[in-house]
Amino acid sequence: MQRLQQALGYAFRDPSHLRLALTHPSTKLPDNQRLEFLGDAVLELISSDFLYHKYPDRKEGELTKLRASMVCEPSLAYCAKDLSLEKYLLLGKGEEATGGRNRPSIISDAMEALIGAIYLDGGFTSAKEFVHRFILNDIEDKQLFFDSKTILQEMVQSQGGEALNYVLLGESGPDHMKHFAVAARIGEREIGRGEGRTKKAAEQLAAYRGILNLKEQ
């Protein structure tokens, strides 16, 4: 916990807030779902305020789309990776055995719960500093998450040849907590994989990774 707090740049007055934020519902312990609910609301307010002042000439629809790209599941999971947040999660044995520690939906939920925990522990200013430092940076790259399917489609079409398609690799979990795995392919050639709570989220992440692979090639 001390190592994580150093990475966060924030020392909890009440360490139980941090522990709760990292506790997944698959455990038999009090879990982070309520903190996730709180953190989601705090994140939306902070990101809305940030974008409102940063882009005074943009209309509501543009700001809404940009905010969605910055706080979507793949983007939050990406931000959490910078903190190695997945290493500190408390998971049930079943979730651990099925790779839950690296599942974007679980990591993004923990990120929102962490924001809620910082807000509870240190107030709005502390939460705002954390969000600005770890989430509201590198906006252009985060926009790519939201527009990845469109961008990849245009890239593939410009090259000619075989068509882009998305293949469902797996589906698991109860109805209220589904998990999807998808591969982006050009013809039969796989160029990227993604996971998420919805097929759309999984496809977006697969498309984003496909874009990066194509750019490297």
mmCIF file of C-alpha atoms in Angstrom:
data_model
loop_
_atom_site.group_PDB
_atom_site.id
_atom_site.type_symbol
_atom_site.label_atom_id
_atom_site.label_comp_id
_atom_site.label_asym_id
_atom_site.label_seq_id
_atom_site.Cartn_x
_atom_site.Cartn_y
_atom_site.Cartn_z
ATOM 1 C CA MET A 1 0.000 0.000 0.000
ATOM 2 C CA GLN A 2 2.877 2.379 0.772
ATOM 3 C CA ARG A 3 4.431 1.776 -2.653
ATOM 4 C CA LEU A 4 1.129 2.450 -4.393
ATOM 5 C CA GLN A 5 0.575 5.669 -2.454
ATOM 6 C CA GLN A 6 4.007 6.864 -3.551
ATOM 7 C CA ALA A 7 3.047 6.188 -7.175
ATOM 8 C CA LEU A 8 -0.243 8.030 -6.679
ATOM 9 C CA GLY A 9 1.452 11.023 -5.138
ATOM 10 C CA TYR A 10 -1.183 10.940 -2.409
ATOM 11 C CA ALA A 11 -0.984 9.641 1.180
ATOM 12 C CA PHE A 12 -4.295 8.404 2.570
ATOM 13 C CA ARG A 13 -5.356 9.687 5.970
ATOM 14 C CA ASP A 14 -7.489 6.563 6.288
ATOM 15 C CA PRO A 15 -5.801 3.627 4.477
ATOM 16 C CA SER A 16 -9.048 1.627 4.651
ATOM 17 C CA HIS A 17 -10.387 3.821 1.830
ATOM 18 C CA LEU A 18 -7.556 2.666 -0.418
ATOM 19 C CA ARG A 19 -7.973 -0.984 0.515
ATOM 20 C CA LEU A 20 -11.704 -0.806 -0.207
ATOM 21 C CA ALA A 21 -11.073 0.786 -3.618
ATOM 22 C CA LEU A 22 -8.867 -2.166 -4.575
ATOM 23 C CA THR A 23 -11.258 -4.895 -3.396
ATOM 24 C CA HIS A 24 -13.171 -6.600 -6.207
ATOM 25 C CA PRO A 25 -16.730 -7.987 -5.713
ATOM 26 C CA SER A 26 -15.401 -11.512 -6.320
ATOM 27 C CA THR A 27 -13.921 -11.494 -2.809
ATOM 28 C CA LYS A 28 -15.948 -12.190 0.330
ATOM 29 C CA LEU A 29 -14.924 -8.775 1.668
ATOM 30 C CA PRO A 30 -16.688 -5.383 1.443
ATOM 31 C CA ASP A 31 -16.040 -4.373 -2.171
ATOM 32 C CA ASN A 32 -15.395 -1.278 -4.265
ATOM 33 C CA GLN A 33 -18.717 -0.958 -6.120
ATOM 34 C CA ARG A 34 -20.045 1.945 -4.051
ATOM 35 C CA LEU A 35 -16.739 3.788 -4.377
ATOM 36 C CA GLU A 36 -16.830 3.135 -8.132
ATOM 37 C CA PHE A 37 -20.272 4.787 -8.265
ATOM 38 C CA LEU A 38 -18.948 7.826 -6.400
ATOM 39 C CA GLY A 39 -15.724 8.032 -8.379
ATOM 40 C CA ASP A 40 -17.593 7.917 -11.692
ATOM 41 C CA ALA A 41 -19.580 11.020 -10.707
ATOM 42 C CA VAL A 42 -16.485 12.864 -9.450
ATOM 43 C CA LEU A 43 -14.578 12.010 -12.633
ATOM 44 C CA GLU A 44 -17.412 13.251 -14.846
ATOM 45 C CA LEU A 45 -17.536 16.604 -13.056
ATOM 46 C CA ILE A 46 -13.763 17.127 -13.108
ATOM 47 C CA SER A 47 -13.406 16.130 -16.765
ATOM 48 C CA SER A 48 -16.387 18.293 -17.786
ATOM 49 C CA ASP A 49 -14.925 21.326 -16.013
ATOM 50 C CA PHE A 50 -11.520 20.693 -17.597
ATOM 51 C CA LEU A 51 -12.882 20.440 -21.139
ATOM 52 C CA TYR A 52 -15.258 23.401 -20.700
ATOM 53 C CA HIS A 53 -12.328 25.701 -19.925
ATOM 54 C CA LYS A 54 -9.775 24.119 -22.272
ATOM 55 C CA TYR A 55 -11.994 24.283 -25.373
ATOM 56 C CA PRO A 56 -14.155 27.458 -25.112
ATOM 57 C CA ASP A 57 -15.112 27.327 -28.800
ATOM 58 C CA ARG A 58 -16.328 23.715 -28.937
ATOM 59 C CA LYS A 59 -20.030 22.872 -28.853
ATOM 60 C CA GLU A 60 -21.772 20.583 -26.383
ATOM 61 C CA GLY A 61 -21.803 17.573 -28.706
ATOM 62 C CA GLU A 62 -18.065 17.833 -29.353
ATOM 63 C CA LEU A 63 -17.296 18.182 -25.648
ATOM 64 C CA THR A 64 -19.499 15.196 -24.813
ATOM 65 C CA LYS A 65 -17.742 13.046 -27.387
ATOM 66 C CA LEU A 66 -14.313 14.126 -26.198
ATOM 67 C CA ARG A 67 -15.181 13.451 -22.561
ATOM 68 C CA ALA A 68 -16.443 9.994 -23.489
ATOM 69 C CA SER A 69 -13.132 9.196 -25.179
ATOM 70 C CA MET A 70 -11.167 10.233 -22.107
ATOM 71 C CA VAL A 71 -13.160 8.350 -19.478
ATOM 72 C CA CYS A 72 -14.166 5.215 -21.381
ATOM 73 C CA GLU A 73 -13.215 1.774 -20.070
ATOM 74 C CA PRO A 74 -10.138 1.211 -22.285
ATOM 75 C CA SER A 75 -8.825 4.703 -21.552
ATOM 76 C CA LEU A 76 -9.174 4.337 -17.778
ATOM 77 C CA ALA A 77 -7.573 0.897 -17.882
ATOM 78 C CA TYR A 78 -4.720 2.389 -19.908
ATOM 79 C CA CYS A 79 -4.246 5.147 -17.296
ATOM 80 C CA ALA A 80 -4.345 2.594 -14.486
ATOM 81 C CA LYS A 81 -1.552 0.630 -16.158
ATOM 82 C CA ASP A 82 0.739 3.626 -15.655
ATOM 83 C CA LEU A 83 0.282 3.068 -11.920
ATOM 84 C CA SER A 84 0.538 -0.738 -12.199
ATOM 85 C CA LEU A 85 -2.800 -0.685 -10.386
ATOM 86 C CA GLU A 86 -3.561 -4.258 -11.427
ATOM 87 C CA LYS A 87 -0.775 -5.529 -9.134
ATOM 88 C CA TYR A 88 -2.571 -4.225 -6.052
ATOM 89 C CA LEU A 89 -6.107 -5.531 -6.697
ATOM 90 C CA LEU A 90 -7.727 -7.884 -4.198
ATOM 91 C CA LEU A 91 -9.518 -10.595 -6.202
ATOM 92 C CA GLY A 92 -11.382 -13.772 -5.397
ATOM 93 C CA LYS A 93 -9.653 -17.041 -6.293
ATOM 94 C CA GLY A 94 -11.928 -17.686 -9.270
ATOM 95 C CA GLU A 95 -11.406 -14.221 -10.738
ATOM 96 C CA GLU A 96 -7.665 -14.486 -10.208
ATOM 97 C CA ALA A 97 -7.542 -17.879 -11.922
ATOM 98 C CA THR A 98 -9.393 -16.604 -15.016
ATOM 99 C CA GLY A 99 -7.090 -13.629 -15.590
ATOM 100 C CA GLY A 100 -9.174 -10.957 -13.899
ATOM 101 C CA ARG A 101 -6.098 -9.049 -12.770
ATOM 102 C CA ASN A 102 -5.454 -7.954 -16.351
ATOM 103 C CA ARG A 103 -9.073 -7.496 -17.402
ATOM 104 C CA PRO A 104 -9.713 -3.904 -18.576
ATOM 105 C CA SER A 105 -13.223 -3.785 -17.081
ATOM 106 C CA ILE A 106 -11.930 -4.705 -13.606
ATOM 107 C CA ILE A 107 -8.971 -2.325 -13.799
ATOM 108 C CA SER A 108 -11.108 0.598 -15.006
ATOM 109 C CA ASP A 109 -13.630 -0.027 -12.221
ATOM 110 C CA ALA A 110 -10.814 0.061 -9.683
ATOM 111 C CA MET A 111 -9.561 3.331 -11.177
ATOM 112 C CA GLU A 112 -12.976 4.932 -10.683
ATOM 113 C CA ALA A 113 -13.170 3.499 -7.164
ATOM 114 C CA LEU A 114 -9.730 4.950 -6.448
ATOM 115 C CA ILE A 115 -10.945 8.401 -7.495
ATOM 116 C CA GLY A 116 -13.904 7.974 -5.162
ATOM 117 C CA ALA A 117 -11.588 6.907 -2.345
ATOM 118 C CA ILE A 118 -9.313 9.930 -2.789
ATOM 119 C CA TYR A 119 -12.372 12.206 -2.861
ATOM 120 C CA LEU A 120 -13.681 10.708 0.390
ATOM 121 C CA ASP A 121 -10.294 10.805 2.071
ATOM 122 C CA GLY A 122 -8.924 14.148 0.921
ATOM 123 C CA GLY A 123 -11.771 16.096 -0.635
ATOM 124 C CA PHE A 124 -12.476 17.439 -4.106
ATOM 125 C CA THR A 125 -9.147 19.244 -4.546
ATOM 126 C CA SER A 126 -7.137 16.067 -3.950
ATOM 127 C CA ALA A 127 -9.341 14.112 -6.373
ATOM 128 C CA LYS A 128 -9.006 16.862 -8.980
ATOM 129 C CA GLU A 129 -5.202 16.869 -8.722
ATOM 130 C CA PHE A 130 -5.113 13.101 -9.182
ATOM 131 C CA VAL A 131 -7.469 13.120 -12.187
ATOM 132 C CA HIS A 132 -5.558 15.937 -13.884
ATOM 133 C CA ARG A 133 -2.253 14.155 -13.350
ATOM 134 C CA PHE A 134 -3.210 10.654 -14.438
ATOM 135 C CA ILE A 135 -6.293 10.930 -16.673
ATOM 136 C CA LEU A 136 -6.657 14.388 -18.210
ATOM 137 C CA ASN A 137 -3.331 14.204 -19.991
ATOM 138 C CA ASP A 138 -2.388 13.057 -23.477
ATOM 139 C CA ILE A 139 -5.849 13.929 -24.782
ATOM 140 C CA GLU A 140 -5.105 13.223 -28.435
ATOM 141 C CA ASP A 141 -4.102 9.639 -27.720
ATOM 142 C CA LYS A 142 -7.188 9.050 -25.588
ATOM 143 C CA GLN A 143 -9.438 10.378 -28.365
ATOM 144 C CA LEU A 144 -8.076 7.568 -30.485
ATOM 145 C CA PHE A 145 -9.839 5.088 -28.167
ATOM 146 C CA PHE A 146 -13.211 6.620 -28.965
ATOM 147 C CA ASP A 147 -12.690 6.939 -32.728
ATOM 148 C CA SER A 148 -10.558 3.833 -33.197
ATOM 149 C CA LYS A 149 -13.080 1.767 -35.180
ATOM 150 C CA THR A 150 -13.689 4.578 -37.672
ATOM 151 C CA ILE A 151 -9.983 5.367 -38.007
ATOM 152 C CA LEU A 152 -9.055 1.716 -38.515
ATOM 153 C CA GLN A 153 -11.810 1.257 -41.114
ATOM 154 C CA GLU A 154 -10.465 4.213 -43.085
ATOM 155 C CA MET A 155 -6.896 2.894 -42.857
ATOM 156 C CA VAL A 156 -7.895 -0.555 -44.121
ATOM 157 C CA GLN A 157 -10.038 0.816 -46.950
ATOM 158 C CA SER A 158 -7.227 3.089 -48.122
ATOM 159 C CA GLN A 159 -4.954 0.058 -48.474
ATOM 160 C CA GLY A 160 -7.437 -1.902 -50.553
ATOM 161 C CA GLY A 161 -7.365 -5.669 -50.297
ATOM 162 C CA GLU A 162 -9.312 -7.691 -47.742
ATOM 163 C CA ALA A 163 -12.048 -6.299 -45.525
ATOM 164 C CA LEU A 164 -11.851 -5.448 -41.817
ATOM 165 C CA ASN A 165 -13.932 -7.634 -39.506
ATOM 166 C CA TYR A 166 -14.362 -8.269 -35.790
ATOM 167 C CA VAL A 167 -14.558 -11.797 -34.371
ATOM 168 C CA LEU A 168 -15.995 -12.614 -30.948
ATOM 169 C CA LEU A 169 -13.422 -14.845 -29.219
ATOM 170 C CA GLY A 170 -15.238 -15.396 -25.961
ATOM 171 C CA GLU A 171 -18.053 -14.310 -23.677
ATOM 172 C CA SER A 172 -18.244 -14.949 -19.939
ATOM 173 C CA GLY A 173 -19.848 -13.805 -16.702
ATOM 174 C CA PRO A 174 -23.442 -13.290 -15.521
ATOM 175 C CA ASP A 175 -25.804 -10.965 -17.389
ATOM 176 C CA HIS A 176 -25.099 -8.002 -15.099
ATOM 177 C CA MET A 177 -21.316 -8.401 -15.435
ATOM 178 C CA LYS A 178 -20.601 -9.723 -18.923
ATOM 179 C CA HIS A 179 -17.076 -9.889 -20.300
ATOM 180 C CA PHE A 180 -16.288 -10.030 -24.020
ATOM 181 C CA ALA A 181 -13.074 -10.755 -25.922
ATOM 182 C CA VAL A 182 -12.827 -9.685 -29.566
ATOM 183 C CA ALA A 183 -10.208 -9.837 -32.311
ATOM 184 C CA ALA A 184 -9.868 -7.307 -35.127
ATOM 185 C CA ARG A 185 -8.910 -8.984 -38.396
ATOM 186 C CA ILE A 186 -8.122 -8.015 -41.944
ATOM 187 C CA GLY A 187 -9.419 -11.029 -43.793
ATOM 188 C CA GLU A 188 -8.051 -13.890 -41.678
ATOM 189 C CA ARG A 189 -5.068 -11.940 -40.318
ATOM 190 C CA GLU A 190 -5.466 -10.822 -36.718
ATOM 191 C CA ILE A 191 -4.116 -7.320 -36.023
ATOM 192 C CA GLY A 192 -5.391 -6.632 -32.494
ATOM 193 C CA ARG A 193 -7.354 -7.998 -29.530
ATOM 194 C CA GLY A 194 -9.537 -6.257 -26.978
ATOM 195 C CA GLU A 195 -11.644 -7.024 -23.916
ATOM 196 C CA GLY A 196 -14.549 -5.192 -22.319
ATOM 197 C CA ARG A 197 -17.954 -5.318 -20.658
ATOM 198 C CA THR A 198 -19.647 -4.873 -24.021
ATOM 199 C CA LYS A 199 -18.760 -6.086 -27.497
ATOM 200 C CA LYS A 200 -18.474 -2.441 -28.588
ATOM 201 C CA ALA A 201 -15.892 -1.666 -25.884
ATOM 202 C CA ALA A 202 -13.938 -4.809 -26.771
ATOM 203 C CA GLU A 203 -14.035 -3.908 -30.468
ATOM 204 C CA GLN A 204 -12.802 -0.383 -29.754
ATOM 205 C CA LEU A 205 -9.793 -1.664 -27.850
ATOM 206 C CA ALA A 206 -9.079 -4.282 -30.526
ATOM 207 C CA ALA A 207 -9.277 -1.549 -33.177
ATOM 208 C CA TYR A 208 -6.951 0.722 -31.189
ATOM 209 C CA ARG A 209 -4.350 -2.030 -30.900
ATOM 210 C CA GLY A 210 -4.832 -2.816 -34.578
ATOM 211 C CA ILE A 211 -4.077 0.810 -35.459
ATOM 212 C CA LEU A 212 -0.857 0.711 -33.443
ATOM 213 C CA ASN A 213 0.186 -2.542 -35.120
ATOM 214 C CA LEU A 214 -0.481 -1.195 -38.611
ATOM 215 C CA LYS A 215 1.459 1.982 -37.861
ATOM 216 C CA GLU A 216 4.442 -0.074 -36.726
ATOM 217 C CA GLN A 217 4.309 -2.056 -39.967
#
